[in-house]
mmCIF file of C-alpha atoms in Angstrom:
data_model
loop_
_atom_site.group_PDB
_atom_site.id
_atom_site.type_symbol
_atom_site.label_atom_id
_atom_site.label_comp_id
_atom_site.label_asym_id
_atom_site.label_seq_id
_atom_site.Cartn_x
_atom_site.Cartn_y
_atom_site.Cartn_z
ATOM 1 C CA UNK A 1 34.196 18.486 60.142
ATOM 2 C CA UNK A 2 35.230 15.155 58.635
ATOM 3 C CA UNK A 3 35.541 15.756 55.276
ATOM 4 C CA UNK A 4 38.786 16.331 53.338
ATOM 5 C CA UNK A 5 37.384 17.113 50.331
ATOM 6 C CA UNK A 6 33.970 17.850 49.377
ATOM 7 C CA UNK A 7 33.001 18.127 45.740
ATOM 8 C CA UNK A 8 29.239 19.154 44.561
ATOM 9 C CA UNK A 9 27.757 20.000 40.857
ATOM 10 C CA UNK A 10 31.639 20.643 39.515
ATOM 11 C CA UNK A 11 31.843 20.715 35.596
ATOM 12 C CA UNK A 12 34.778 22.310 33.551
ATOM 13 C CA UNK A 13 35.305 22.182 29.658
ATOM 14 C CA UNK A 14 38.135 23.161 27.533
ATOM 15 C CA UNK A 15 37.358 24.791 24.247
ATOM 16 C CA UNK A 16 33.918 23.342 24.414
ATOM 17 C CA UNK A 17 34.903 20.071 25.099
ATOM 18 C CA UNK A 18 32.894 18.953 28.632
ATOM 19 C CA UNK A 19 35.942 17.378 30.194
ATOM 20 C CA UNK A 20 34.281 16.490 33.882
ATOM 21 C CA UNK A 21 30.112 16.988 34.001
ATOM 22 C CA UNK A 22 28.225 17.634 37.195
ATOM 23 C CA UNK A 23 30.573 15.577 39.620
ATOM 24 C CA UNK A 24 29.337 15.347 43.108
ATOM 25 C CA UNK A 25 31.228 13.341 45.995
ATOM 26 C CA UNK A 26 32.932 13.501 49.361
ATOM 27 C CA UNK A 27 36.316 11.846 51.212
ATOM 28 C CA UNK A 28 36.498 11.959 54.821
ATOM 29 C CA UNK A 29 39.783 12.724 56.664
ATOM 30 C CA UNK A 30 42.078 9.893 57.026
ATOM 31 C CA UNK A 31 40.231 7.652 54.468
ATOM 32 C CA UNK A 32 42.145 6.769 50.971
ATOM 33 C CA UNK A 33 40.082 7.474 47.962
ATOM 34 C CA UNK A 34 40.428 6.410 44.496
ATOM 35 C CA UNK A 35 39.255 8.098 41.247
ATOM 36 C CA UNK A 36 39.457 5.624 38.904
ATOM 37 C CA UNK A 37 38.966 5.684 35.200
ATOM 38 C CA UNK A 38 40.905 5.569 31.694
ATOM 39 C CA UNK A 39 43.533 8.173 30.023
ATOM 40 C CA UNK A 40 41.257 11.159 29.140
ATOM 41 C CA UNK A 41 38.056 10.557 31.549
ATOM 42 C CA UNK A 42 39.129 13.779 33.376
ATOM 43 C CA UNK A 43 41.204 12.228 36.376
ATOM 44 C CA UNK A 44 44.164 14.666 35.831
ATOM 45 C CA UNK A 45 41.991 17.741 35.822
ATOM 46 C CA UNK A 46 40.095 17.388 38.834
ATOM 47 C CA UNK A 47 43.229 17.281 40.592
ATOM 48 C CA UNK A 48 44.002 20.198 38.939
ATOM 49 C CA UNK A 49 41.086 22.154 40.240
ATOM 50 C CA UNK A 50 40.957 20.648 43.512
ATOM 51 C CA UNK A 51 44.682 21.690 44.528
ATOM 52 C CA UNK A 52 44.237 25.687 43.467
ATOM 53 C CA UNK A 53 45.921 25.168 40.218
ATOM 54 C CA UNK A 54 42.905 25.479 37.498
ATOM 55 C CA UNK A 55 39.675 27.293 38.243
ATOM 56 C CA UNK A 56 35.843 25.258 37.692
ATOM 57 C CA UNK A 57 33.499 26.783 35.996
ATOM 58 C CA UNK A 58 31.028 25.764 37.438
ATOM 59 C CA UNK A 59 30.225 24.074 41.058
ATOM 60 C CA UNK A 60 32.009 23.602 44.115
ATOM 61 C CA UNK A 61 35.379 22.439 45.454
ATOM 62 C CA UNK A 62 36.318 22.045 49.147
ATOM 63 C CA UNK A 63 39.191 21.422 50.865
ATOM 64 C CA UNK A 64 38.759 20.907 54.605
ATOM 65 C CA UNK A 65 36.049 23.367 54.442
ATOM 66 C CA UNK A 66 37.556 25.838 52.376
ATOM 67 C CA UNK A 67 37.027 27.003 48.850
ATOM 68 C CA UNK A 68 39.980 25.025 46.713
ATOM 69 C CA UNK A 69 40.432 28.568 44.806
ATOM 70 C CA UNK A 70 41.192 30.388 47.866
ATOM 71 C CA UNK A 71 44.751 30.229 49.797
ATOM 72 C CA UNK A 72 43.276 29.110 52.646
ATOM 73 C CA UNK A 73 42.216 26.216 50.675
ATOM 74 C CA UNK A 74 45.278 25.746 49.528
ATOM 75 C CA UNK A 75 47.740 26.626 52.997
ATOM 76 C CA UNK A 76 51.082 25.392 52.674
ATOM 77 C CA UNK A 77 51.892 22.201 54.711
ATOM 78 C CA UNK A 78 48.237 20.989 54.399
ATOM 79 C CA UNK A 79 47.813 19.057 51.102
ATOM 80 C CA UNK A 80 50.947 18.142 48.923
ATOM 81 C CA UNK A 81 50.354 16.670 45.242
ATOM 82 C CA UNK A 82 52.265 14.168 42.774
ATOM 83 C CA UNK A 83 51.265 15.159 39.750
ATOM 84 C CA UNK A 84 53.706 12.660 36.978
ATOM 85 C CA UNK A 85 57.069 14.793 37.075
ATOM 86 C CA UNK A 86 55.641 18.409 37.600
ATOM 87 C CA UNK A 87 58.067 21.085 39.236
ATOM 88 C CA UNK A 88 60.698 18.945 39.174
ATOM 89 C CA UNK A 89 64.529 20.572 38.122
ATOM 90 C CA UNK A 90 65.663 18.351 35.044
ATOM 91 C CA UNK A 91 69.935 19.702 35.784
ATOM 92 C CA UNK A 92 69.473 19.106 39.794
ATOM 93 C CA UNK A 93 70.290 16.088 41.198
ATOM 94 C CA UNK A 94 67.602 14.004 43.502
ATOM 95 C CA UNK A 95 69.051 15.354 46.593
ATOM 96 C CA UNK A 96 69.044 18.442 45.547
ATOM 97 C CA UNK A 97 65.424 18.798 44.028
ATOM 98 C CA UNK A 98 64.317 17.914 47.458
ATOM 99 C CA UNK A 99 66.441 19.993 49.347
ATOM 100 C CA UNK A 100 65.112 22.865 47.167
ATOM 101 C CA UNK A 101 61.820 22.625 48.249
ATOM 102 C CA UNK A 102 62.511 21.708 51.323
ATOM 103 C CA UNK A 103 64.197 25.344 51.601
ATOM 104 C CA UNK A 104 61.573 27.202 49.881
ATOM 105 C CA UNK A 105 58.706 25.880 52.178
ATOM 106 C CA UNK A 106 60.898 25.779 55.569
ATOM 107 C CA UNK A 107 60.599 22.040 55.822
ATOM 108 C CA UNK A 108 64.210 20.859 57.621
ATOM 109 C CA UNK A 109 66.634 18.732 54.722
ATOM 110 C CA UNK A 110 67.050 16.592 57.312
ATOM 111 C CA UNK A 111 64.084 14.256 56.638
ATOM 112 C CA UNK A 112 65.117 13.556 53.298
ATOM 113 C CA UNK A 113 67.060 10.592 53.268
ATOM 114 C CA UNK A 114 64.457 8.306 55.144
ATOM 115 C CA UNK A 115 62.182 9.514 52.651
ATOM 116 C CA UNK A 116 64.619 8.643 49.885
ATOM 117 C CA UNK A 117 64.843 5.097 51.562
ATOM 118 C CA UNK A 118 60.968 4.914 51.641
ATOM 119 C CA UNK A 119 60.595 4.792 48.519
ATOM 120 C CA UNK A 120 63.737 3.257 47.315
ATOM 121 C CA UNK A 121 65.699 6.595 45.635
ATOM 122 C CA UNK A 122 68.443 6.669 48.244
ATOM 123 C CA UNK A 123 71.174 5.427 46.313
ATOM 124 C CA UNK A 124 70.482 6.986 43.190
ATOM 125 C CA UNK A 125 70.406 10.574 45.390
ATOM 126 C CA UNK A 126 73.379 12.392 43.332
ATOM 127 C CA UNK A 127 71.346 11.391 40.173
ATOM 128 C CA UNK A 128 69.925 14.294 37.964
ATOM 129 C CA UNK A 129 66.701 13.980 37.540
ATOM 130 C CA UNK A 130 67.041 14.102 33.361
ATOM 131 C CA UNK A 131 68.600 10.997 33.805
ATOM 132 C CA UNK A 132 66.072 9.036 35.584
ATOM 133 C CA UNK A 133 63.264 6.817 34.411
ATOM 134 C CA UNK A 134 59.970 7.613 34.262
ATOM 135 C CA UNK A 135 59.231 5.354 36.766
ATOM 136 C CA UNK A 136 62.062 7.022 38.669
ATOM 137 C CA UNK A 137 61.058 10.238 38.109
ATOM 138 C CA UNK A 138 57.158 9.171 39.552
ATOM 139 C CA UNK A 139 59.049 7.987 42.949
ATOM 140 C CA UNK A 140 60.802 11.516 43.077
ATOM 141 C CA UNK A 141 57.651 13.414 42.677
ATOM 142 C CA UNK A 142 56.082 11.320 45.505
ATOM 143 C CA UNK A 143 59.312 12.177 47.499
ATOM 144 C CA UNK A 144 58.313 15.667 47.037
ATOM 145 C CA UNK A 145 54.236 15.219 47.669
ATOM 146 C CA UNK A 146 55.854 13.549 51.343
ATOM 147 C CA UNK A 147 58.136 16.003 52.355
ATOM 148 C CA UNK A 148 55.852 18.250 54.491
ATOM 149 C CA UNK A 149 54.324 15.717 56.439
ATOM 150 C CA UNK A 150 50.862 16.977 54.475
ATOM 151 C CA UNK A 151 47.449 16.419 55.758
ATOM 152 C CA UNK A 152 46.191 15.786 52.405
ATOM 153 C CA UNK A 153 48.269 13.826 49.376
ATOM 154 C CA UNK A 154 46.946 14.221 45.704
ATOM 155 C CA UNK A 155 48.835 11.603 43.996
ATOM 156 C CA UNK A 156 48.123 11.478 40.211
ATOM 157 C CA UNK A 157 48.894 7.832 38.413
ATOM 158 C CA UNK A 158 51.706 6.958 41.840
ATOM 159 C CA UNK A 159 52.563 3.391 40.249
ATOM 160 C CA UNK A 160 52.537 4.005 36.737
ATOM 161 C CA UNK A 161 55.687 2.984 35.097
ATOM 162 C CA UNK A 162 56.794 0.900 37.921
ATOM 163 C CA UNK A 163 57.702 -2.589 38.662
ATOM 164 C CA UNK A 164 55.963 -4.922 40.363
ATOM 165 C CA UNK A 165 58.455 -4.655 43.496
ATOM 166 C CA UNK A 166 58.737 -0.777 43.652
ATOM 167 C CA UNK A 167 54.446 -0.744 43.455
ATOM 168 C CA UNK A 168 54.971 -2.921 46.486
ATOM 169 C CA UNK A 169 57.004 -0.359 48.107
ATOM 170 C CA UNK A 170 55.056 2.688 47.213
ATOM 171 C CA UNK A 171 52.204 1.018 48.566
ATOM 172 C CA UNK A 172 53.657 0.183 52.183
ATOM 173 C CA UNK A 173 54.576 3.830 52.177
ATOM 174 C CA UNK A 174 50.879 4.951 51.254
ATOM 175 C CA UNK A 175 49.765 2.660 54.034
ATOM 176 C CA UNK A 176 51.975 4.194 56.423
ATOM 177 C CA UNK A 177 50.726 7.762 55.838
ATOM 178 C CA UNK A 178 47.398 6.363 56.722
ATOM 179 C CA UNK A 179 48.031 5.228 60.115
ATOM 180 C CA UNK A 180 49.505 8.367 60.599
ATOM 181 C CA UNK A 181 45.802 9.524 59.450
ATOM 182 C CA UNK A 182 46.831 11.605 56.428
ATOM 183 C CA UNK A 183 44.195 11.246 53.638
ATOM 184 C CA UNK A 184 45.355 10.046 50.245
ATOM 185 C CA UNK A 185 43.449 11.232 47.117
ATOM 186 C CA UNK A 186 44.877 8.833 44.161
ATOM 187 C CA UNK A 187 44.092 8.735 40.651
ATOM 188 C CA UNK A 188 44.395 5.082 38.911
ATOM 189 C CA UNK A 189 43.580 3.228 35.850
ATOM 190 C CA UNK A 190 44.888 -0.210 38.191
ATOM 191 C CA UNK A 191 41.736 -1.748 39.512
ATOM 192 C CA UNK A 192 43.260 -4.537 41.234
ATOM 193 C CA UNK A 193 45.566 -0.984 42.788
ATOM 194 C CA UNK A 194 42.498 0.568 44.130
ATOM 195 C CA UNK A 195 40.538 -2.487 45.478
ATOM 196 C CA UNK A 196 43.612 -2.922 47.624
ATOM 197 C CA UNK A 197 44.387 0.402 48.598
ATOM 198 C CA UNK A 198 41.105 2.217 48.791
ATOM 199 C CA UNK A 199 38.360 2.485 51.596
ATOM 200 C CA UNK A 200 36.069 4.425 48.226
ATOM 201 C CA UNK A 201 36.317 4.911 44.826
ATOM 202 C CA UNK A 202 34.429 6.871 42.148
ATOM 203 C CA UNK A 203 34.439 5.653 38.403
ATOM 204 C CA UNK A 204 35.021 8.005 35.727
ATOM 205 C CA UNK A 205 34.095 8.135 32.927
ATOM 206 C CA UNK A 206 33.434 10.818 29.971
ATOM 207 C CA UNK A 207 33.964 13.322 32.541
ATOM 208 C CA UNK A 208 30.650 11.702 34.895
ATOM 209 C CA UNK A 209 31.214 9.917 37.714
ATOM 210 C CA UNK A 210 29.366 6.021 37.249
ATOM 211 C CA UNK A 211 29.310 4.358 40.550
ATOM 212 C CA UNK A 212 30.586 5.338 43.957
ATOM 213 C CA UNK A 213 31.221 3.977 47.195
ATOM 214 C CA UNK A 214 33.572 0.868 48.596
ATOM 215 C CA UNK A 215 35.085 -1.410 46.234
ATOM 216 C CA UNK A 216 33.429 -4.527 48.168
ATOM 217 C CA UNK A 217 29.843 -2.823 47.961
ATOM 218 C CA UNK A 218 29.850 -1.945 44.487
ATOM 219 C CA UNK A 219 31.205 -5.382 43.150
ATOM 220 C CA UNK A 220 28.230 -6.481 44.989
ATOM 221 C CA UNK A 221 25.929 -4.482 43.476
ATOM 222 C CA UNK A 222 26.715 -5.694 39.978
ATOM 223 C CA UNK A 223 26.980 -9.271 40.925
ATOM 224 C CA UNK A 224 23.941 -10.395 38.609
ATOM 225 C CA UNK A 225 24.703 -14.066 39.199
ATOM 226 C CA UNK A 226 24.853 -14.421 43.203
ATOM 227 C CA UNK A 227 26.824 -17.622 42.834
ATOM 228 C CA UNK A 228 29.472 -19.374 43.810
ATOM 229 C CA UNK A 229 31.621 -21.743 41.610
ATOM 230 C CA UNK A 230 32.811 -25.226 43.210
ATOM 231 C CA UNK A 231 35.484 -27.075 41.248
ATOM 232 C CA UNK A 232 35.258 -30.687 42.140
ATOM 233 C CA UNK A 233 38.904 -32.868 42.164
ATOM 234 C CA UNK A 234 37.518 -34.477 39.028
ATOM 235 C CA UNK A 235 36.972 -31.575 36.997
ATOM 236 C CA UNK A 236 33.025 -30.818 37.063
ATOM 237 C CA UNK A 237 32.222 -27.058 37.851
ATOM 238 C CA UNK A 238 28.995 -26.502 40.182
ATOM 239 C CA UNK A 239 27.680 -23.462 40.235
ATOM 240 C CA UNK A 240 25.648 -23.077 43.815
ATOM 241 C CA UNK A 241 22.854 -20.415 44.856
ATOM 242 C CA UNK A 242 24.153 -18.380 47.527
ATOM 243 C CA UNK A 243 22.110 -19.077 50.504
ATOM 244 C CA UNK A 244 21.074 -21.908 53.164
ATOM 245 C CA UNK A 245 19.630 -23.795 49.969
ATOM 246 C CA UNK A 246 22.934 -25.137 48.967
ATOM 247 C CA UNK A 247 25.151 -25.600 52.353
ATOM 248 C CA UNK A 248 23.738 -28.938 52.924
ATOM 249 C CA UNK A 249 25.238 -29.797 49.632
ATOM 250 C CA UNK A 250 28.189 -27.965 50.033
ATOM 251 C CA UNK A 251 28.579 -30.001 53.454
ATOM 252 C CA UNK A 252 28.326 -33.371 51.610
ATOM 253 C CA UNK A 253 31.359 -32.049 49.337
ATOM 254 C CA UNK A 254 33.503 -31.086 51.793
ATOM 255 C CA UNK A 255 33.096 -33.801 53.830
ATOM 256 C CA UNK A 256 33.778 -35.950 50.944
ATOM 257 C CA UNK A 257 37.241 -34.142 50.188
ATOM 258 C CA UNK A 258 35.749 -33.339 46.790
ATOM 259 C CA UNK A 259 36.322 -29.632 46.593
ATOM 260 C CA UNK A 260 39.244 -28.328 44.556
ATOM 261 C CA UNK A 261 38.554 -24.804 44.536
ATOM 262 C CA UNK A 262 35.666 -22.696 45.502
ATOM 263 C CA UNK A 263 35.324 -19.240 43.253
ATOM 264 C CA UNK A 264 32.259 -16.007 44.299
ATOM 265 C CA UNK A 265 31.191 -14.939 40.953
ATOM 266 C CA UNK A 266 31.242 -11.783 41.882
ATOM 267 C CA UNK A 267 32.890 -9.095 39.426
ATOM 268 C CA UNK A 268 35.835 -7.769 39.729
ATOM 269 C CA UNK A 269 36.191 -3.498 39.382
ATOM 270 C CA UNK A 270 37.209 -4.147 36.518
ATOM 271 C CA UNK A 271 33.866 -5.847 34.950
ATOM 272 C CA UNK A 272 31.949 -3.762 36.503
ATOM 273 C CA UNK A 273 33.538 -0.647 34.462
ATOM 274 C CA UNK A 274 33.254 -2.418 31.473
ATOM 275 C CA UNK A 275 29.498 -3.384 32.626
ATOM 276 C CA UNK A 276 29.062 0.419 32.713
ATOM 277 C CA UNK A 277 31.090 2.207 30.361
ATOM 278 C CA UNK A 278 30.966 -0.338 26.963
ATOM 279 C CA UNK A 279 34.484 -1.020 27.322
ATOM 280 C CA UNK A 280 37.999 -1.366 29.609
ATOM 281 C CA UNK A 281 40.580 1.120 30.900
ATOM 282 C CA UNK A 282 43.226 0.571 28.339
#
């Protein structure tokens, strides 16, 4: 089998509110995926369902071929989860928070420090984790998600909170768990996150997924112009057909030196949600 995950017809409400509605996709193994939508679309409790911890009511969750409910869908080592700072121990230090898990599901305390390094908690390690930053506290929870070498990594929101140079960081370390060919499963509201991280995404929104497939594919979809903007060294803006109609004339520019900066107008992820949905992801 290559799928990961495989999701069909799932919908769950909460106290008649229809928080995700008919949701059908898949990720193959090894791939990182990206479900990508606004505070409230229903990001948070997919995860939920998906890694054992809340129950559908109605459709289908898979995980590597088995039923999310069950504990085979669900056996330890094979999926771990970063979900914002959930299970961790406010009085323990960062050390120790790992070490505690690490004890409970047999995983050797050795491994900890490089992961500490990875993701840039190694010097804070005798920290408590009350006394940590949010953004802090996200890095410690994807410490956690890391620490049994999982085939599958649910990671809720990983950058949120975080500076520009840490996001860097986290995201070497996602790319390195895809070589290794673990599949990452990430939640984000940061298109410009997912377009650079993700081989698919699905957009969420109201609980229904909009669009799916690969971030280059869909911005092509929705690019209604099919242009591409020239900038000329004095200032004009040409706008150019895509095709063999305009590369003489983009020839005669270049060859001229008159080109200051050539633009696709094709969207970003970004217009394209607001295409669909009515408005952005704030």
């Amino acid at each position: 089998m290559s799928d990961a995950v495989v999701v069909k017809n799932l919908s769950h409400s909460f106290h008649g509110h229809q928080v995700l509605q008919d949701i059908t996709f898949r990720v193959e193994k090894g791939e990182t995926f990206g479900l990508l939508g606004p505070s409230g679309a229903g990001k948070t409790t997919l995860i939920r369902i998906l890694t054992g911890q809340l129950r559908q009511e109605a459709g289908t969750a898979e995980i590597f071929g088995r039923d999310a409910k069950s504990p085979e869908g669900r056996k330890r080592g094979q999926i771990g989860a970063m979900m914002d700072s959930f299970g961790l121990y406010e009085r323990l230090s960062v050390y120790d928070n790992l070490a505690f898990y690490a004890d409970i599901y047999h995983i050797s305390r050795a491994v900890i420090p490089d992961i500490l390094k990875s993701i840039g908690l190694y010097e804070g390690r005798r920290t408590a984790a009350s006394k940590l930053s949010k953004g802090m506290k996200n890095r410690l929870s994807l410490a956690r998600a890391l620490m049994g070498s999982a085939k599958l990594l649910f990671l809720d929101e990983p950058t949120a909170g975080l500076d520009p140079a840490t996001t860097k960081e986290i995201h070497a370390v996602l790319a390195k768990e895809k070589e290794k060919g673990t599949t990452v499963f990430l939640t984000t509201h940061n298109m410009l996150e997912a377009e650079k991280l993700c081989d698919h995404i699905a957009l969420l929104h109201n609980g229904s997924i909009m669009e799916y497939g690969a971030p280059a594919d869909i911005r092509k979809k929705y690019d209604h112009q099919n242009r591409l903007c020239v900038t000329l060294k004095g200032g004009e803006r040409v706008m150019l057909e895509k095709g063999s109609a305009s590369a003489q004339r983009m020839k005669e520019y270049l060859e001229k030196d008159m080109v200051e900066t050539v633009h696709s107008t094709e969207p970003t992820l970004e217009t394209v949600f607001i295409e669909l949905a009515g408005k952005g992801l704030e």
